[in-house]
Short mmCIF file of N, CA and C in Angstrom, two decimals:
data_model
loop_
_atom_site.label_atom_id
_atom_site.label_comp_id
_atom_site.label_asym_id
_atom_site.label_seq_id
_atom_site.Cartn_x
_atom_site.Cartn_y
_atom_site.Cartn_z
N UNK A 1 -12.91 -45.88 -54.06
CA UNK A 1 -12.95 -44.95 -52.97
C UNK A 1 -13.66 -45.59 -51.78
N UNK A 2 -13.16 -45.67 -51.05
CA UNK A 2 -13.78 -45.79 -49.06
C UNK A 2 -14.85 -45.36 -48.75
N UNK A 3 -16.06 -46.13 -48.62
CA UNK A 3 -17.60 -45.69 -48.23
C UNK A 3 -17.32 -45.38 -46.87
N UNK A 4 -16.72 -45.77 -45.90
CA UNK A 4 -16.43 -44.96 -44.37
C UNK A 4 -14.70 -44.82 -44.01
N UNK A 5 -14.90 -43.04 -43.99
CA UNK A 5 -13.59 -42.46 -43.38
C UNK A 5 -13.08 -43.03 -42.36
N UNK A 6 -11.48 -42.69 -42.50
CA UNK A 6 -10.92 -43.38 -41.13
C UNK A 6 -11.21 -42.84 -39.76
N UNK A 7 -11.51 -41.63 -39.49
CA UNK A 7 -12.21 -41.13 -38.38
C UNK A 7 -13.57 -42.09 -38.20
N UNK A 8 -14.48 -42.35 -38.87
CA UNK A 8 -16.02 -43.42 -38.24
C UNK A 8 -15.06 -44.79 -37.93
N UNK A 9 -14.12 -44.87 -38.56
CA UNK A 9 -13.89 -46.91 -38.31
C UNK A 9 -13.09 -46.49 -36.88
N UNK A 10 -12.38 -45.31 -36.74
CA UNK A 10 -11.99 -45.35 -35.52
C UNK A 10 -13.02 -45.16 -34.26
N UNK A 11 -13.95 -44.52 -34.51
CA UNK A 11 -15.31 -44.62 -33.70
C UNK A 11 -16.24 -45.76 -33.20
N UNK A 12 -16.82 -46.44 -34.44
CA UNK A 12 -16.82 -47.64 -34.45
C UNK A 12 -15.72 -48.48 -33.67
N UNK A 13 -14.74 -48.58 -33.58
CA UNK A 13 -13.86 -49.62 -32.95
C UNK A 13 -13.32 -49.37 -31.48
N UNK A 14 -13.67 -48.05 -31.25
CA UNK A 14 -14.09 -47.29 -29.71
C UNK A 14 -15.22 -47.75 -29.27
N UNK A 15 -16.07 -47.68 -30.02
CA UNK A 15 -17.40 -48.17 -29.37
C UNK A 15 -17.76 -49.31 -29.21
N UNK A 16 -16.46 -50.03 -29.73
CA UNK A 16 -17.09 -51.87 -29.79
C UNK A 16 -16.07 -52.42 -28.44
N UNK A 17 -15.00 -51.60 -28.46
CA UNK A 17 -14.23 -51.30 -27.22
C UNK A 17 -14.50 -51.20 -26.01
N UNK A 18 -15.64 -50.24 -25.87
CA UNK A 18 -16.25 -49.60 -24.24
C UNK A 18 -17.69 -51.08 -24.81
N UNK A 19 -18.04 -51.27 -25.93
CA UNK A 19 -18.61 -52.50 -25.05
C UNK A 19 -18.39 -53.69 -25.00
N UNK A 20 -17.52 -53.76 -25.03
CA UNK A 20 -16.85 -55.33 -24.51
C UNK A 20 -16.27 -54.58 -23.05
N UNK A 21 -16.04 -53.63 -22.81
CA UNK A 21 -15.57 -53.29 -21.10
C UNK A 21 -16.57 -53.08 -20.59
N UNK A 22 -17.95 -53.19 -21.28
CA UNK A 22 -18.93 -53.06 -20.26
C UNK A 22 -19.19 -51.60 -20.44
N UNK A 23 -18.63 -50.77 -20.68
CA UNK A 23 -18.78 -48.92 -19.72
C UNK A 23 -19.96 -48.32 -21.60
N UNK A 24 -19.48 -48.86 -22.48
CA UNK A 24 -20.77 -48.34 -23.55
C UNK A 24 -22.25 -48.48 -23.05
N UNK A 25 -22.98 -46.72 -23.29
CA UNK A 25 -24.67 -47.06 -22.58
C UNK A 25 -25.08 -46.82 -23.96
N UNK A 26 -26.35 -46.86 -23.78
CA UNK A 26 -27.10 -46.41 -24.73
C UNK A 26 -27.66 -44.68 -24.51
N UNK A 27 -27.79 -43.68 -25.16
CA UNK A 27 -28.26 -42.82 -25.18
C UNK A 27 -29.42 -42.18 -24.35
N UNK A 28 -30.40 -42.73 -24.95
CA UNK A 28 -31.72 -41.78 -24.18
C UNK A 28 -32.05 -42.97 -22.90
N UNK A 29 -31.62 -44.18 -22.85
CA UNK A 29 -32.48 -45.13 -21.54
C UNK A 29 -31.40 -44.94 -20.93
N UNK A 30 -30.02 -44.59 -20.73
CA UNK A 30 -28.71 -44.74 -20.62
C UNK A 30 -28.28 -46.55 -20.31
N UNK A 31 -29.09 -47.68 -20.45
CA UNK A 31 -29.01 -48.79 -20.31
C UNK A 31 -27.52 -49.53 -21.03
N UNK A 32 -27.07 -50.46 -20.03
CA UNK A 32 -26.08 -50.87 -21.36
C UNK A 32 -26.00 -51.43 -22.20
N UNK A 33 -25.40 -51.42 -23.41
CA UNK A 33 -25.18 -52.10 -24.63
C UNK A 33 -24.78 -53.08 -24.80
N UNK A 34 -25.27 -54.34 -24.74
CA UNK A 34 -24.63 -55.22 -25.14
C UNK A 34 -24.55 -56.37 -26.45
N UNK A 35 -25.03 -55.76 -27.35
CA UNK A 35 -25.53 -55.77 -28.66
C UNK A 35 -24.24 -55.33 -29.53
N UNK A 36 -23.46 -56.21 -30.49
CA UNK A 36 -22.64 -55.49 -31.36
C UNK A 36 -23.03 -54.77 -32.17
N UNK A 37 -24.49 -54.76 -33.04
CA UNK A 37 -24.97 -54.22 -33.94
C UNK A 37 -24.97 -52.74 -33.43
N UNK A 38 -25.91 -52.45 -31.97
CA UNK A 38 -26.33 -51.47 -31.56
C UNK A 38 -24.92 -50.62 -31.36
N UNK A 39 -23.71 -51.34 -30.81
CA UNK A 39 -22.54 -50.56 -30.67
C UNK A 39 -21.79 -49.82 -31.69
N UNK A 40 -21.93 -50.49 -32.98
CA UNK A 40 -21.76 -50.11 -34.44
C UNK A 40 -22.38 -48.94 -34.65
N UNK A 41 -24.13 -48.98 -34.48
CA UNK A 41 -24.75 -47.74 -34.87
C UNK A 41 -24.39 -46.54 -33.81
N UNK A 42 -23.85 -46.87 -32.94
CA UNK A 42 -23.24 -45.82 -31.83
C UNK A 42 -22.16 -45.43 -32.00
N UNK A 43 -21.20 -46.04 -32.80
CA UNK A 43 -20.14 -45.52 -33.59
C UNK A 43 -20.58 -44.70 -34.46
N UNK A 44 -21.13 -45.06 -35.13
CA UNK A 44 -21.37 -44.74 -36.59
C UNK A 44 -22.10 -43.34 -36.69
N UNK A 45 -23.30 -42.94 -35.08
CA UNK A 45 -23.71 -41.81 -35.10
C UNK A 45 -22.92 -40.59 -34.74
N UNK A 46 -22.22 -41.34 -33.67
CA UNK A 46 -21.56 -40.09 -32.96
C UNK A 46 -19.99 -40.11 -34.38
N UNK A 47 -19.90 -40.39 -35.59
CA UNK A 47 -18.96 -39.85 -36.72
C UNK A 47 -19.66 -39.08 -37.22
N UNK A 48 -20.98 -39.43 -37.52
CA UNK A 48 -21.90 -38.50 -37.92
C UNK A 48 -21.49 -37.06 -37.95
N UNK A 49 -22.30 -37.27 -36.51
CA UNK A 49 -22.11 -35.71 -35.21
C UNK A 49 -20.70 -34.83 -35.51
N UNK A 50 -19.57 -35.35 -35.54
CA UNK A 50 -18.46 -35.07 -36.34
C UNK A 50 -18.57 -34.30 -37.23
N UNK A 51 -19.09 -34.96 -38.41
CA UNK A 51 -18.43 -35.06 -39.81
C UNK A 51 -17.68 -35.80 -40.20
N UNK A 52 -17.96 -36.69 -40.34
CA UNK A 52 -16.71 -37.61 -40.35
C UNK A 52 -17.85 -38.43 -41.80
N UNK A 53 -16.98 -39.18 -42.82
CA UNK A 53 -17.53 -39.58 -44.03
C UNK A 53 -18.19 -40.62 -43.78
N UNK A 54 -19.62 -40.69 -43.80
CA UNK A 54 -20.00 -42.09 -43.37
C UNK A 54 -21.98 -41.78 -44.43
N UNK A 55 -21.87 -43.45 -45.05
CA UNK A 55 -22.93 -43.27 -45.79
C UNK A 55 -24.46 -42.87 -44.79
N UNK A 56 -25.32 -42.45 -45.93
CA UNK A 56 -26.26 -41.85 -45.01
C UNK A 56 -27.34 -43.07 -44.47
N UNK A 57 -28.10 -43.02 -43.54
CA UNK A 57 -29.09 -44.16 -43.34
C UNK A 57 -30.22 -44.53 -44.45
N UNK A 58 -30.18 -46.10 -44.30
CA UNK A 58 -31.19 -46.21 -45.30
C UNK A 58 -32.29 -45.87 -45.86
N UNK A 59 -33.04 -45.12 -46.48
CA UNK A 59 -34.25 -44.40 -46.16
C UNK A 59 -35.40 -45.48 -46.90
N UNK A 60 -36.47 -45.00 -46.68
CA UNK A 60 -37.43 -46.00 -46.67
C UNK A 60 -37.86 -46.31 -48.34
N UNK A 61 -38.16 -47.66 -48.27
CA UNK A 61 -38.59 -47.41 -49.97
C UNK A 61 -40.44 -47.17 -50.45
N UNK A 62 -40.13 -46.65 -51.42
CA UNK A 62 -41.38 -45.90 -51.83
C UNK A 62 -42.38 -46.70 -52.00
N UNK A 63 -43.53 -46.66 -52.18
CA UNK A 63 -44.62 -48.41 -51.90
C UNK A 63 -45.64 -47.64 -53.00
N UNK A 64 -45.26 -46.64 -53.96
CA UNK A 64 -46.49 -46.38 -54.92
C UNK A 64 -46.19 -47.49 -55.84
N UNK A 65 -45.11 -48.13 -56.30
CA UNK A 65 -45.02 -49.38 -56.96
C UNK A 65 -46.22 -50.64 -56.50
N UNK A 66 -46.01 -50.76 -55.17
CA UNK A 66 -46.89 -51.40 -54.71
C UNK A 66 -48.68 -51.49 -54.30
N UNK A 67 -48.53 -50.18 -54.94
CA UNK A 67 -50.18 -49.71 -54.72
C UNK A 67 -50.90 -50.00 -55.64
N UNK A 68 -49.84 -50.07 -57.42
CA UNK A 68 -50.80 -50.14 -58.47
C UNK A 68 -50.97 -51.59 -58.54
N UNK A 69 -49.77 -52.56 -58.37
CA UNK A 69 -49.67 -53.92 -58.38
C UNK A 69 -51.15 -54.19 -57.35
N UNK A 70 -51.35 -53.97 -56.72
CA UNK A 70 -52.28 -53.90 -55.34
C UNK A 70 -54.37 -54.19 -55.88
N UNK A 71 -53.75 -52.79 -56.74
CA UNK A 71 -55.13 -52.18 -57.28
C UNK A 71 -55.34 -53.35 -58.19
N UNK A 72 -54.53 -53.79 -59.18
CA UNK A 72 -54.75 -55.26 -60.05
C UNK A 72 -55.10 -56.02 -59.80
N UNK A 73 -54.35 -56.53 -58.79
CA UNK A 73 -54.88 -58.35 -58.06
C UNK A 73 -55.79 -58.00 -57.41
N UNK A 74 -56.66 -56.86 -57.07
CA UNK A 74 -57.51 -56.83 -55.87
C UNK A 74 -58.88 -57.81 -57.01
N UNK A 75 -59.21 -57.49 -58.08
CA UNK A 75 -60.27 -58.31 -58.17
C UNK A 75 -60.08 -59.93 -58.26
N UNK A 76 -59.29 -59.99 -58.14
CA UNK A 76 -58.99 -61.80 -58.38
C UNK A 76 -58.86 -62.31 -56.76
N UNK A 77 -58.95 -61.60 -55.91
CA UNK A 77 -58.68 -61.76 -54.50
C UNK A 77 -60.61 -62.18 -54.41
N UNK A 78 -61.06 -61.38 -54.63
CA UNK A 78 -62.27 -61.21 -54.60
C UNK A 78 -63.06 -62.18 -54.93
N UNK A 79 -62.56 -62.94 -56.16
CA UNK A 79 -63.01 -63.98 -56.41
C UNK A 79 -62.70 -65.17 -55.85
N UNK A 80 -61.43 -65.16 -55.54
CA UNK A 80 -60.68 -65.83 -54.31
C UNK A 80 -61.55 -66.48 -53.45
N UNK A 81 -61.46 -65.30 -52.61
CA UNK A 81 -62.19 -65.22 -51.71
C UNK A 81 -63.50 -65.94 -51.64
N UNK A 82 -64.83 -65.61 -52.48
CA UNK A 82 -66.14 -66.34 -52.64
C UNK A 82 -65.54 -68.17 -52.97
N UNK A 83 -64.52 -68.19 -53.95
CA UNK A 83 -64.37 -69.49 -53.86
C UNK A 83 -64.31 -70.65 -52.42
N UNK A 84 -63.02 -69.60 -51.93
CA UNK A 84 -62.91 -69.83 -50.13
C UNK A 84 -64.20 -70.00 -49.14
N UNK A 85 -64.96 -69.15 -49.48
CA UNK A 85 -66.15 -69.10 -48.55
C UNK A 85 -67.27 -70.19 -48.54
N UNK A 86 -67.08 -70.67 -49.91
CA UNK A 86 -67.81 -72.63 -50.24
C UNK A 86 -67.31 -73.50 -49.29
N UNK A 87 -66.17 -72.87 -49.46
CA UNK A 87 -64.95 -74.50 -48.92
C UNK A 87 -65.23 -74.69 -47.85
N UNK A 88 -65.05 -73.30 -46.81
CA UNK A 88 -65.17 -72.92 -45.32
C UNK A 88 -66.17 -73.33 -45.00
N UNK A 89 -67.18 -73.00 -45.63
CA UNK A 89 -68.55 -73.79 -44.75
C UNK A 89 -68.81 -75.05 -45.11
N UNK A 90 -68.73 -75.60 -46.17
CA UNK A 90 -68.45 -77.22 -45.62
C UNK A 90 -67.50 -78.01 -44.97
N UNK A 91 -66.33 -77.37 -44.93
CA UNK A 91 -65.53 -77.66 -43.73
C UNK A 91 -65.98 -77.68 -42.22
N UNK A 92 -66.61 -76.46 -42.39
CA UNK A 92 -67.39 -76.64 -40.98
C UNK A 92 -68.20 -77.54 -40.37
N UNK A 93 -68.95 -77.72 -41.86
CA UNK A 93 -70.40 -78.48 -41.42
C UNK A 93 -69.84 -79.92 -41.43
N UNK A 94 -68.63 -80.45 -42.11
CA UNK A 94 -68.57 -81.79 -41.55
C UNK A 94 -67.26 -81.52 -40.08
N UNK A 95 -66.93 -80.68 -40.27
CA UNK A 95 -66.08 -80.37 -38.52
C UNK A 95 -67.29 -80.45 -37.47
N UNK A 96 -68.45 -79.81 -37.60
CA UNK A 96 -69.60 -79.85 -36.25
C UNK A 96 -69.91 -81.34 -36.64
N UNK A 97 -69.90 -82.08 -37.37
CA UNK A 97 -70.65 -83.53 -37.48
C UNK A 97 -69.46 -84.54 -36.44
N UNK A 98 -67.79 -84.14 -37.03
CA UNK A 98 -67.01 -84.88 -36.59
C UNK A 98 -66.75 -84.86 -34.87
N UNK A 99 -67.42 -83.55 -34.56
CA UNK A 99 -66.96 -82.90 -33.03
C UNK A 99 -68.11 -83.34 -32.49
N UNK A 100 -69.39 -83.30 -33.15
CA UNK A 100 -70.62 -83.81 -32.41
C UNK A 100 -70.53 -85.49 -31.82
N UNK A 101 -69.85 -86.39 -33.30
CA UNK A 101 -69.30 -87.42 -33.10
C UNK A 101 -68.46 -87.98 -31.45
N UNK A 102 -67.58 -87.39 -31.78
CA UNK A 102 -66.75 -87.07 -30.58
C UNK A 102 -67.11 -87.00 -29.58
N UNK A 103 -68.03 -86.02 -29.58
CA UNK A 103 -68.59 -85.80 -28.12
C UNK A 103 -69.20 -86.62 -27.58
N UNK A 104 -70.25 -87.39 -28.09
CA UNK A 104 -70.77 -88.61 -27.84
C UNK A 104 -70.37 -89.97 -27.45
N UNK A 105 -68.77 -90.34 -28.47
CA UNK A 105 -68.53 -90.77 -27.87
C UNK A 105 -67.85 -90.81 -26.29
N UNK A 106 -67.03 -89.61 -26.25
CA UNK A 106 -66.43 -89.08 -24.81
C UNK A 106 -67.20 -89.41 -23.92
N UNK A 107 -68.91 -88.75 -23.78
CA UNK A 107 -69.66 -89.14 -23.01
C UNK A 107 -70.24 -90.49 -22.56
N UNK A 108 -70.12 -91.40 -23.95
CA UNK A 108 -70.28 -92.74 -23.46
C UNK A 108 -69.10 -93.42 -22.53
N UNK A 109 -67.89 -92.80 -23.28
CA UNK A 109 -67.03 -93.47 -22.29
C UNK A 109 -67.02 -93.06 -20.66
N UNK A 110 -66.86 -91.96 -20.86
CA UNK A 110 -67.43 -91.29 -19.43
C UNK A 110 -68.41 -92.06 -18.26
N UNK A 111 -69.14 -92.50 -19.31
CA UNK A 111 -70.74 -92.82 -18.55
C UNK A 111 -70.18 -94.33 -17.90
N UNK A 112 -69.24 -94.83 -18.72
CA UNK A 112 -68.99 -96.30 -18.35
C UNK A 112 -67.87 -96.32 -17.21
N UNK A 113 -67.11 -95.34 -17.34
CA UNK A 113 -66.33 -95.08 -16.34
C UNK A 113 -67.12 -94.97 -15.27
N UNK A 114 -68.14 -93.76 -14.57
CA UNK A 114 -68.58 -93.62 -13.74
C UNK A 114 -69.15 -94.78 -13.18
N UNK A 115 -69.56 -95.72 -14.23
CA UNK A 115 -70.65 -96.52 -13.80
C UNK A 115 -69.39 -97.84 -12.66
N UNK A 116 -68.65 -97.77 -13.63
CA UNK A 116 -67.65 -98.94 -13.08
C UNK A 116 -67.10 -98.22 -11.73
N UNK A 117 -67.00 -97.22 -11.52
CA UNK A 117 -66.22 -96.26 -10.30
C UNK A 117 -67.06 -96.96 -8.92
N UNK A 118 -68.63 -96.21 -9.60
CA UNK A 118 -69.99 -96.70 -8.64
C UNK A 118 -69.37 -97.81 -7.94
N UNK A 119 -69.28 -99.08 -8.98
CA UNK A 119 -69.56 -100.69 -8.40
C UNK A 119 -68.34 -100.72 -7.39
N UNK A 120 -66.93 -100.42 -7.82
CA UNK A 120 -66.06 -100.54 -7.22
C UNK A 120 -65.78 -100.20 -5.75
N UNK A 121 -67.12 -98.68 -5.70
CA UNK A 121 -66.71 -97.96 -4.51
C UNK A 121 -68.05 -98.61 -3.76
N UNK A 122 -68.85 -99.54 -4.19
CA UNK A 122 -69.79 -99.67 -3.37
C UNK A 122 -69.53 -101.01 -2.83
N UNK A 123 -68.70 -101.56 -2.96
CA UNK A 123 -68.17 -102.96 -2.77
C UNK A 123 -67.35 -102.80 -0.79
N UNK A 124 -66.53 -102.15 -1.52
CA UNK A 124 -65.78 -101.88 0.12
C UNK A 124 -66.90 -101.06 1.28
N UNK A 125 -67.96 -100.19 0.65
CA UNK A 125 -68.78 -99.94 1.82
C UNK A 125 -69.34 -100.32 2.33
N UNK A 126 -69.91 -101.39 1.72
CA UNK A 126 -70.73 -102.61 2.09
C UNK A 126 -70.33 -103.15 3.38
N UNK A 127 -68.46 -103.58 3.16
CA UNK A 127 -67.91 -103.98 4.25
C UNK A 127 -67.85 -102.88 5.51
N UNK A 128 -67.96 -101.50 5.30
CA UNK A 128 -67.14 -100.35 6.24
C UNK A 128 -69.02 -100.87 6.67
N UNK A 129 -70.07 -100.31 5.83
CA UNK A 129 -71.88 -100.48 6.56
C UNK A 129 -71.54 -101.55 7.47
N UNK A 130 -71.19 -102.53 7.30
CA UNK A 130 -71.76 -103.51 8.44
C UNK A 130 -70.57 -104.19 9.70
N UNK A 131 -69.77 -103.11 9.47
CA UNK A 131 -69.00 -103.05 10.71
C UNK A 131 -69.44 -101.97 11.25
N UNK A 132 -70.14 -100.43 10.67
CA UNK A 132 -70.61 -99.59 11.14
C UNK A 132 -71.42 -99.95 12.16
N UNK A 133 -72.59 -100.86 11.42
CA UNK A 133 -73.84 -101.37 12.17
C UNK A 133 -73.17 -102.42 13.58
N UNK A 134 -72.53 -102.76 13.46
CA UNK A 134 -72.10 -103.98 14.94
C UNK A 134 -71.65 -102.30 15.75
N UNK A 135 -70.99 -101.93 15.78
CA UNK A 135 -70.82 -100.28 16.44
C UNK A 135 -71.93 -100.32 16.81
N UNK A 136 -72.50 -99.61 16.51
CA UNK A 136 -73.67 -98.59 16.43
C UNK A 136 -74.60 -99.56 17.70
N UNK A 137 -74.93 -101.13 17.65
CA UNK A 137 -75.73 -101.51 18.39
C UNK A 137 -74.51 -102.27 19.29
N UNK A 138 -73.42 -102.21 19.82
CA UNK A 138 -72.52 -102.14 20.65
C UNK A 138 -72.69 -101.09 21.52
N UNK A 139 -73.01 -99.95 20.75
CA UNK A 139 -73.10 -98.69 22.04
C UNK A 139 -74.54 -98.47 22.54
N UNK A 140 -75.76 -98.84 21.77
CA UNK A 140 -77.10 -99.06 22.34
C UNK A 140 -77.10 -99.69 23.22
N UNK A 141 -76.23 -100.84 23.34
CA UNK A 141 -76.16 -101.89 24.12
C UNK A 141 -75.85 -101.71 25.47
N UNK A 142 -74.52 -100.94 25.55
CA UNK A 142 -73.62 -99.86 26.39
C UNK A 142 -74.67 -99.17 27.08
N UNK A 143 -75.15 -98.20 26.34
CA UNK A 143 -76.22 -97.30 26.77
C UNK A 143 -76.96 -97.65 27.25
N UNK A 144 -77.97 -98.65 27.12
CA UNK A 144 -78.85 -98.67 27.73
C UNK A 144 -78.23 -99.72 28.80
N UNK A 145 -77.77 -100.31 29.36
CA UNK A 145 -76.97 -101.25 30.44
C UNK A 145 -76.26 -100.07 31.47
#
């Protein structure tokens, strides 16, 4: 027997219709559809609305299965857990040793960079200072004449 009547497949295939022409909206945003899935369930409701034979929506599954399974493993989590909490902090404590590491060196390199920047940039001023200075007593010179 046929899980969906021929009235929903004709709905469905209307609705997959208007959206491939563009003109299918959606309901409450009136936005358009351009989703095949969403056009399906827009078939599929408005057979509903009908009567028209169409299986019912999935309904949710029950999770008391999952509550007792839950209640079991919870003490082994527990222990889990304290095992985890060893690990974590010596992970840490050699992560702050390896980052402290690090840092030190960064800063040395740093320090050598700057230092080399210094020499480089004090080289050419040297030259700009003592063309400054021939200026400078060029216009004293000026001035007072």
């Amino acid at each position: 027997m046929a899980k969906y009547s021929r009235k929903s497949q004709e709905k469905v295939e209307k609705s997959m219709h208007e959206m491939h022409e563009g003109k299918l909206k959606s309901g409450r945003s009136g936005k358009k559809v351009t989703n095949p899935k969403q056009a399906i369930a827009i078939g599929l409701s408005e057979a509903r609305k009908e009567g028209a034979k169409v299986p019912k929506k999935a309904a949710a599954k029950k999770s008391s299965s999952k509550k007792t399974t839950a209640k079991k493993s919870a003490p082994k989590k527990a222990a889990a857990k304290k095992s985890t909490a060893k690990k974590t902090t010596a992970k840490r404590a050699t992560a702050k040793k390896s980052t402290a590491k690090k840092t030190t060196a960064k800063r040395a390199t740093a320090a050598k960079k700057t230092t080399q920047r210094k020499t480089s940039v004090k080289k050419p001023t040297a030259k700009k200072g003592a063309a400054a200075r021939k200026k400078t007593t060029r216009r004293r010179a000026m001035a007072t004449a």
